[in-house]
Tab-separated table of C-alpha atoms in Angstrom:
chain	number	residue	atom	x	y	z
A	1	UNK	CA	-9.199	12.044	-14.575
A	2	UNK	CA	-6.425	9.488	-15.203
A	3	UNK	CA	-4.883	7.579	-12.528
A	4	UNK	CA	-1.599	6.960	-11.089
A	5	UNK	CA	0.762	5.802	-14.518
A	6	UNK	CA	3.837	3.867	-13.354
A	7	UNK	CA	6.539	2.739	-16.710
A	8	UNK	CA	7.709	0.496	-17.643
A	9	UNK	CA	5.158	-2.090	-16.141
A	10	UNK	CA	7.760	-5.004	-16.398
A	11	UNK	CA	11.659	-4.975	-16.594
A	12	UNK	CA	14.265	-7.459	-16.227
A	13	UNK	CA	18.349	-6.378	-15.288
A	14	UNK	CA	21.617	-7.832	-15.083
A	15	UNK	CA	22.988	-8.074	-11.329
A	16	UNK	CA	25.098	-5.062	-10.828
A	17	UNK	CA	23.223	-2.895	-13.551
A	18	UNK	CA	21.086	0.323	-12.554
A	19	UNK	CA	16.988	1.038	-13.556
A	20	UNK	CA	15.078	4.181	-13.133
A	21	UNK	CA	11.071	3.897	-12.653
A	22	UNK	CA	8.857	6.250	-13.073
A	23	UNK	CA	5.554	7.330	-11.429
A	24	UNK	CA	2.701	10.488	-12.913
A	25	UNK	CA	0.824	11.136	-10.374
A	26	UNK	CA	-3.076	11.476	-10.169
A	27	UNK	CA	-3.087	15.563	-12.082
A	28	UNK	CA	-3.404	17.830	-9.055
A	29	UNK	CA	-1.739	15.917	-6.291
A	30	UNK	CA	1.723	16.452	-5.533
A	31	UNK	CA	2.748	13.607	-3.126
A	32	UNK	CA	4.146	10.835	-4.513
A	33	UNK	CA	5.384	7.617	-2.052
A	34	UNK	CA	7.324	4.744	-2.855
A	35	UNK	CA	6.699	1.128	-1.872
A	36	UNK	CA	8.627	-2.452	-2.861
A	37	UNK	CA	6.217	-5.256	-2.582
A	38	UNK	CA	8.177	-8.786	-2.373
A	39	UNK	CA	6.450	-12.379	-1.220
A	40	UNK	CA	5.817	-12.389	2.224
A	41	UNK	CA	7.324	-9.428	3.806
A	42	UNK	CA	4.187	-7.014	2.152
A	43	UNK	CA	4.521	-3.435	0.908
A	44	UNK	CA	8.229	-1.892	2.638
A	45	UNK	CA	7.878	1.794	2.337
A	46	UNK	CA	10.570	3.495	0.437
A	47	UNK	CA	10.227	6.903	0.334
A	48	UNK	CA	7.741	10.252	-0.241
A	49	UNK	CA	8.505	12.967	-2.313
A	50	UNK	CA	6.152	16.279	-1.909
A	51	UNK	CA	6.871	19.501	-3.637
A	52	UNK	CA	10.585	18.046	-5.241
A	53	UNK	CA	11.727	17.543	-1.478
A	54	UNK	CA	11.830	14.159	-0.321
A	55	UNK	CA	9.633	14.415	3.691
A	56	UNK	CA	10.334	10.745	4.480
A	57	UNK	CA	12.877	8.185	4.153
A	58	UNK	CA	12.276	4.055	4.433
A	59	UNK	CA	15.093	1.580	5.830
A	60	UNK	CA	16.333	1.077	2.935
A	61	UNK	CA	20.435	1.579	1.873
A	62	UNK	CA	21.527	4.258	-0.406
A	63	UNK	CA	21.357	2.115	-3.853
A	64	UNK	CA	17.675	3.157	-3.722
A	65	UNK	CA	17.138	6.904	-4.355
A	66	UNK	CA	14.244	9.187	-5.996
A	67	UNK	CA	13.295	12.430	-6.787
A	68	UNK	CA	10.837	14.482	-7.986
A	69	UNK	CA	10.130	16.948	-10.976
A	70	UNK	CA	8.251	20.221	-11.284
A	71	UNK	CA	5.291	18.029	-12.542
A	72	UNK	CA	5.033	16.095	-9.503
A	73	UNK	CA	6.706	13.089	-12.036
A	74	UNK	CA	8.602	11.117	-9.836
A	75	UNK	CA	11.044	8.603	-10.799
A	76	UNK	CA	12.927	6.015	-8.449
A	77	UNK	CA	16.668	4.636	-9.596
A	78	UNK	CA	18.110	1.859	-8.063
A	79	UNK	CA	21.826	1.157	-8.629
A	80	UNK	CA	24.016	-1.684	-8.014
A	81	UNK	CA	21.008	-4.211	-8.600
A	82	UNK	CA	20.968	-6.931	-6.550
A	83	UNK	CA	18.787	-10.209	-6.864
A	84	UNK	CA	17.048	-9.469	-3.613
A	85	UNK	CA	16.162	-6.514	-5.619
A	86	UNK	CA	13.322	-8.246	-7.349
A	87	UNK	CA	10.548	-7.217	-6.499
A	88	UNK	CA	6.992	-5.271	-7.573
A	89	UNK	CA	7.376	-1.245	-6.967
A	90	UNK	CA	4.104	0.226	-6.341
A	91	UNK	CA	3.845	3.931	-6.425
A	92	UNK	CA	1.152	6.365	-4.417
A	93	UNK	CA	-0.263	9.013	-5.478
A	94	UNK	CA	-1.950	11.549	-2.925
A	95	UNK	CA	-3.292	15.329	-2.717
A	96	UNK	CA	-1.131	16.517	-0.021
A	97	UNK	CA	1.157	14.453	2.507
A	98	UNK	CA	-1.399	15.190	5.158
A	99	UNK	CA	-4.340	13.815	2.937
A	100	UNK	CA	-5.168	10.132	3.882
A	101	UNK	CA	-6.557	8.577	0.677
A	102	UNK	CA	-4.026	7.080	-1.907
A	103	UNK	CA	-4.195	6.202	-4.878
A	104	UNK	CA	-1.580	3.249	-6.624
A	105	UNK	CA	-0.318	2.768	-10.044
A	106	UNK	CA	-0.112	-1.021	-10.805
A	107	UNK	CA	3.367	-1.152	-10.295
A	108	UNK	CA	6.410	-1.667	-12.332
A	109	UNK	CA	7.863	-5.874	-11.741
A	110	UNK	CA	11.486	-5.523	-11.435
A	111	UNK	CA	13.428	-9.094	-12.192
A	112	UNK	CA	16.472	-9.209	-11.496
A	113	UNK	CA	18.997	-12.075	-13.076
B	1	UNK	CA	7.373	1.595	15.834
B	2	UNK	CA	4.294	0.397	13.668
B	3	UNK	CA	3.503	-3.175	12.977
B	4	UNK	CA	0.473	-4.255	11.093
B	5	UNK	CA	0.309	-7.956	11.004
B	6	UNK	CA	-2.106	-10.590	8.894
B	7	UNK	CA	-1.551	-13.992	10.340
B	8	UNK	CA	-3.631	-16.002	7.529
B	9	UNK	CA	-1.705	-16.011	4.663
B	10	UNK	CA	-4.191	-17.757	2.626
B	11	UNK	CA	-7.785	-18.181	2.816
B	12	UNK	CA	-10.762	-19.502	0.465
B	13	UNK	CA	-14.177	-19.152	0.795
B	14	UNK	CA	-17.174	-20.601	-1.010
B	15	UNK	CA	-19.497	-17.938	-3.168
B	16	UNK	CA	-22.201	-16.529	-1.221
B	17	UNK	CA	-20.720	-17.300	2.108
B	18	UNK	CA	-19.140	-14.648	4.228
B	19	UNK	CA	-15.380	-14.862	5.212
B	20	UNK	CA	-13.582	-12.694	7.878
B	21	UNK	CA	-9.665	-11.968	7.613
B	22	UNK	CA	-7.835	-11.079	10.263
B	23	UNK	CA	-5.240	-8.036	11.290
B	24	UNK	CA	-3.546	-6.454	14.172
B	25	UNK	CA	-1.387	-3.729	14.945
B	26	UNK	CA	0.693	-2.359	17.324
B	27	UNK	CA	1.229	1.340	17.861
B	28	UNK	CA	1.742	3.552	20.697
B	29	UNK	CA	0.020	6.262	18.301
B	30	UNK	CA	-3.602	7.867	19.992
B	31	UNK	CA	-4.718	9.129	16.230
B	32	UNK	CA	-4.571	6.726	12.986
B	33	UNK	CA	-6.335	5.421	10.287
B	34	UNK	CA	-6.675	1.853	9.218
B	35	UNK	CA	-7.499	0.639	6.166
B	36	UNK	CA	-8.429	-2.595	3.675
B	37	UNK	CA	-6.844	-3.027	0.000
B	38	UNK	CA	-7.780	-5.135	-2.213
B	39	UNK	CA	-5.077	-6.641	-4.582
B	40	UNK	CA	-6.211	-8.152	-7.853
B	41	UNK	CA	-4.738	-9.865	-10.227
B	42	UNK	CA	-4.024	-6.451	-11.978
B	43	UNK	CA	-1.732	-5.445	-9.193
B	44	UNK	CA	-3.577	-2.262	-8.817
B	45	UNK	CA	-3.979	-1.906	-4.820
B	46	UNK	CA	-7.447	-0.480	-4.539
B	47	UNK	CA	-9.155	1.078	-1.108
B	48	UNK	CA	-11.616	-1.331	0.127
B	49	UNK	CA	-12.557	0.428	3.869
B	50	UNK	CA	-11.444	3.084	5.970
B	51	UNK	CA	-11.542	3.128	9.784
B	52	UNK	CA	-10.288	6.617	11.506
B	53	UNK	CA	-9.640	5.313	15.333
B	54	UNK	CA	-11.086	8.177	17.050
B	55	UNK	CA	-14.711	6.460	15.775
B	56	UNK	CA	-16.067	3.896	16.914
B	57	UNK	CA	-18.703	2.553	15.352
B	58	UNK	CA	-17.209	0.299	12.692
B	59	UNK	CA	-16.840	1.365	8.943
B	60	UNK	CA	-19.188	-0.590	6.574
B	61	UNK	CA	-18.951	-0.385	2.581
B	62	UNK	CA	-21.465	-2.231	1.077
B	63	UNK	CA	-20.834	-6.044	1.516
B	64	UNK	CA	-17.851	-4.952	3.009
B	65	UNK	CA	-17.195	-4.011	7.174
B	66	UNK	CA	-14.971	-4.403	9.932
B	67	UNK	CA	-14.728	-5.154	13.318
B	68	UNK	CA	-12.464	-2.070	14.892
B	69	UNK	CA	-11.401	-3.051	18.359
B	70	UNK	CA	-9.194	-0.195	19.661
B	71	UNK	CA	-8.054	-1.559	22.784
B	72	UNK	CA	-6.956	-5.162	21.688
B	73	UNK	CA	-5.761	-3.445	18.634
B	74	UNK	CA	-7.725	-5.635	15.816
B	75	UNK	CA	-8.997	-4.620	12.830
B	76	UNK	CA	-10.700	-7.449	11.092
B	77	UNK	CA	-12.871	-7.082	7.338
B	78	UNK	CA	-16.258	-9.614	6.825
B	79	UNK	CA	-16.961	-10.160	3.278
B	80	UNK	CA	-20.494	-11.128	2.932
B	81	UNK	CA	-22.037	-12.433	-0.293
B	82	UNK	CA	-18.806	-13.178	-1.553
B	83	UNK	CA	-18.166	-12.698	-5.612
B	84	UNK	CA	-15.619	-14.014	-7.687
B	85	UNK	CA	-14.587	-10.414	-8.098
B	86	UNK	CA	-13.431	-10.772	-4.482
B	87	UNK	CA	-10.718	-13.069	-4.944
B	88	UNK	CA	-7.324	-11.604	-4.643
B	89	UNK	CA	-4.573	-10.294	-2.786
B	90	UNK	CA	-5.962	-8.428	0.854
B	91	UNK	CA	-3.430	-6.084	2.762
B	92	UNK	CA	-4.448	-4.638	6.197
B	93	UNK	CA	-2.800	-1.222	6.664
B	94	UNK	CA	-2.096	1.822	9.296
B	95	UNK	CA	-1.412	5.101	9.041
B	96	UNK	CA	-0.310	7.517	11.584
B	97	UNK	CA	-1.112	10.964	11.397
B	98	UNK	CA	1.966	12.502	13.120
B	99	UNK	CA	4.574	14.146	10.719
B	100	UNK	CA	5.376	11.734	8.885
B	101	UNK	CA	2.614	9.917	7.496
B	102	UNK	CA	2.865	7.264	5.903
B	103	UNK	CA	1.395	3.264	5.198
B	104	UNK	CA	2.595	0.671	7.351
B	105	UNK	CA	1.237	-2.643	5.616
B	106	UNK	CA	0.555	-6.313	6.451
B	107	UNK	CA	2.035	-9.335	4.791
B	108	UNK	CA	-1.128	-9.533	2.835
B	109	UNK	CA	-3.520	-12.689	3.096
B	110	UNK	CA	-4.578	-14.339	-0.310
B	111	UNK	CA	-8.325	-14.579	-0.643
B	112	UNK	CA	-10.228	-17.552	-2.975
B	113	UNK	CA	-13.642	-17.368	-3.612
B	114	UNK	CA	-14.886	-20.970	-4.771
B	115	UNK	CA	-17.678	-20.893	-7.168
């Protein structure tokens, strides 16, 4: 069974630009969450989409949106990049939303210059 | 609110030896899960332990257990026999099982196992 496949693995953006990431899911589960990992502040949860609705919502402003396919693909966009922006965005990949074990991609390392 | 917090961000450790890293929460929530990930140099976050709160007796995986104290709200790991394999990045986290569920992590503490 493959695992959780997040692309591109690394990207670097202009300040101001906008990037979409992407995140396949484990095959059969249909939650996907969203988490930005920076130095010293941890994994910040972003969001969770389940059946192409998104159930849960981070503090995070509106330059960071998602949604999900048919598939279960889910992709992330962030627009407007800012520097602070820079960061490692690890994806999760579980059953159900109820279902407590998660698996992550290894993450797509956003740089931005 | 949730707050999960590791308060050594570094750590080393020689092989063989056993090292404990530390975490605590806060919650107001009566039914959770805690968890260990381990963060290699891969980036791949990968399930260590799991501790559901309504149990007790402490989760153990291998060289690999915790010390689950519900009322002072600690959640520690011991890594005995420590490998090489072992060093990396260590995040502590929570999960409520209310509607929204979801992973509230640590900072993370950096692990170094010294041959």
């Amino acid at each position: 069974k493959a695992g959780v496949t997040q692309t591109p693995r690394y990207l670097i953006k202009t300040r101001g630009q906008q990037v979409t990431l992407s995140c396949s899911p484990i095959s059969g589960h249909r939650s996907v969450s969203w988490y930005q990992q920076t130095p010293g502040q941890g994994l910040q949860f972003l969001f969770e989409y389940f059946s192409e609705t998104q159930r849960n919502k981070g503090n995070f402003p509106g330059r960071f949106s998602g949604r999900q396919f048919s598939n279960s693909r889910s992709e992330m966009n962030v627009s407007t990049l800012e520097l602070g922006d820079s960061a490692l965005y690890l994806c999760a990949s579980r059953e159900n939303p109820r279902n407590t074990e998660a698996f992550f991609g290894q993450g797509t390392r956003l740089t931005v210059v | 609110a949730q707050t999960v917090t590791q308060s050594q961000p570094e750590m080393s450790v020689q092989e063989a030896e056993t090292v404990t890293l530390s975490c605590t929460y806060d919650t107001s929530e009566n039914n959770y899960y805690l968890f260990w990930y381990k963060q290699p140099p891969s980036r791949q976050m990968i399930l260590v332990i799991r501790q559901e709160a309504y149990k007790q007796q402490n989760a153990t995986e291998n060289r690999f257990s915790v010390n689950f104290q519900k009322a002072a709200k600690s959640f520690s790991l011991k890594i005995s026999d420590s490998q090489l394999g072992d060093t990396a990045m260590y995040f502590c986290a929570f999960m409520k099982l209310s509607k929204e569920v979801q992973f509230y992590f640590g900072t993370g503490t950096s692990l170094t196992v010294i041959p």
